[in-house]
Amino acid sequence: MGENCSLLKAENLTMVYNSPQGPLEALRGLSLQVQEGEFVGIVGPSGCGKSTLLRLLSGLLKPTSGRVLWRGKLLDGPREEMGFVFQKANLMPWRNVLANVTLPLEIRGFNGDEAREKAIELLKLLGLDGFLHIYPRELSGGMEQRVALARALIYDPEILFLDEPFSSLDALTRERLNVELARIWHIKCKTVVMVTHSIQEALFLADKVLVMSPRPGTIKASFDVPFPRPRDISIIYSPQFASLAKAIRGVIS
Ligand SMILES: Nc1ncnc2c1ncn2[C@@H]1O[C@H](COP(=O)(O)OP(=O)(O)OP(=O)(O)O)[C@@H](O)[C@H]1O
Ligand SMILES: [Mg+2]
């Protein structure tokens, strides 16, 4: 795919926050490209500006300088084609699972039956069909994140931004959700940009892993991930996986 057809392109992004202690430069001169259908993983040290980058890429925040292009046009705010899952699921406690997932469609004025049908289908795909009428307080952390994923997928976004969505989960649940996410990405063929602390998670899921420098964050290195798809979780124990993980670890400060 040529340079001009990138779905999402960041050019020379600099972000300076005005904090009470004075200006704080979170990102400096960061550029990247995301192609349609690509799964991009972003790793970097804590505080290097990963969440800031996701907010800029999704139009939730405006850069101090530089620009973000969506399909070649300047992005000036969040778009309907974009979906988000953050570290915390932020479900509505007074709505059950089904009603949490249909919410984005209700906001968009969809008919209730149609919304429910779509939600049930997605919740099935995520293994939650037995929990439609349960309230968030009765869900485990892994289930909450799956509901958040369903809520983000329900309006068929073209791109999904994931900010450490599984970081609060135990290793096994996280591994299961990684497998689930890979499967859904495969079925739905979405473009995904995922921030994670875990090199292993990035390598298992992504086509390309970008490594950020410490703050002010910029892209320090890019690794293509060669493992064929669909990927079995057992690849994480292969020598090739280990050596790529080691190479990425070596670049992170
Ligand atoms: N709204 C804000 N106002 C002022 N400073 C901010 C704001 N948001 C983030 N920062 C600062 O910008 C820097 C980057 O923050 P950011 O949350 O993007 O990092 P991160 O890489 O996502 O960190 P973590 O890995 O801990 O999630 C940090 O020093 C943070 O304190
Ligand atoms: Mg963050």
Coordinates of N, CA and C in Angstrom, one line a residue, residues 43-45 197 199 211-212 214 220 247-253:
V43 N 4.2 0.1 22.4 CA 4.7 -0.2 23.7 C 5.7 0.9 24.0
G44 N 5.9 1.1 25.3 CA 6.9 2.2 25.7 C 6.8 2.3 27.2
P45 N 7.8 3.0 27.8 CA 7.9 3.1 29.3 C 6.7 3.9 29.8
H197 N 1.4 -2.4 27.9 CA 2.7 -2.4 28.6 C 3.4 -3.7 28.3
I199 N 5.0 -6.5 26.1 CA 5.6 -6.8 24.8 C 5.0 -8.1 24.2
V211 N 7.8 1.1 19.1 CA 8.4 1.3 20.4 C 8.6 2.8 20.6
M212 N 8.0 3.3 21.8 CA 8.2 4.7 22.0 C 9.4 5.0 23.0
P214 N 11.2 7.3 26.1 CA 10.7 8.0 27.3 C 10.2 9.4 26.9
K220 N 10.6 5.2 18.5 CA 12.1 4.9 18.5 C 12.4 3.8 17.6
A247 N 14.5 -8.5 21.4 CA 15.0 -7.3 20.6 C 14.2 -6.1 20.9
I248 N 12.8 -6.2 21.1 CA 12.0 -5.1 21.5 C 12.4 -4.6 22.9
R249 N 12.5 -5.5 23.8 CA 12.9 -5.1 25.2 C 14.2 -4.3 25.2
G250 N 15.1 -4.7 24.3 CA 16.4 -4.0 24.2 C 16.3 -2.6 23.8
V251 N 15.2 -2.3 23.0 CA 15.1 -0.9 22.5 C 14.4 0.0 23.6
I252 N 13.5 -0.6 24.4 CA 12.8 0.2 25.4 C 13.7 0.6 26.5
S253 N 13.7 1.9 26.8 CA 14.7 2.3 27.8 C 14.2 1.9 29.2

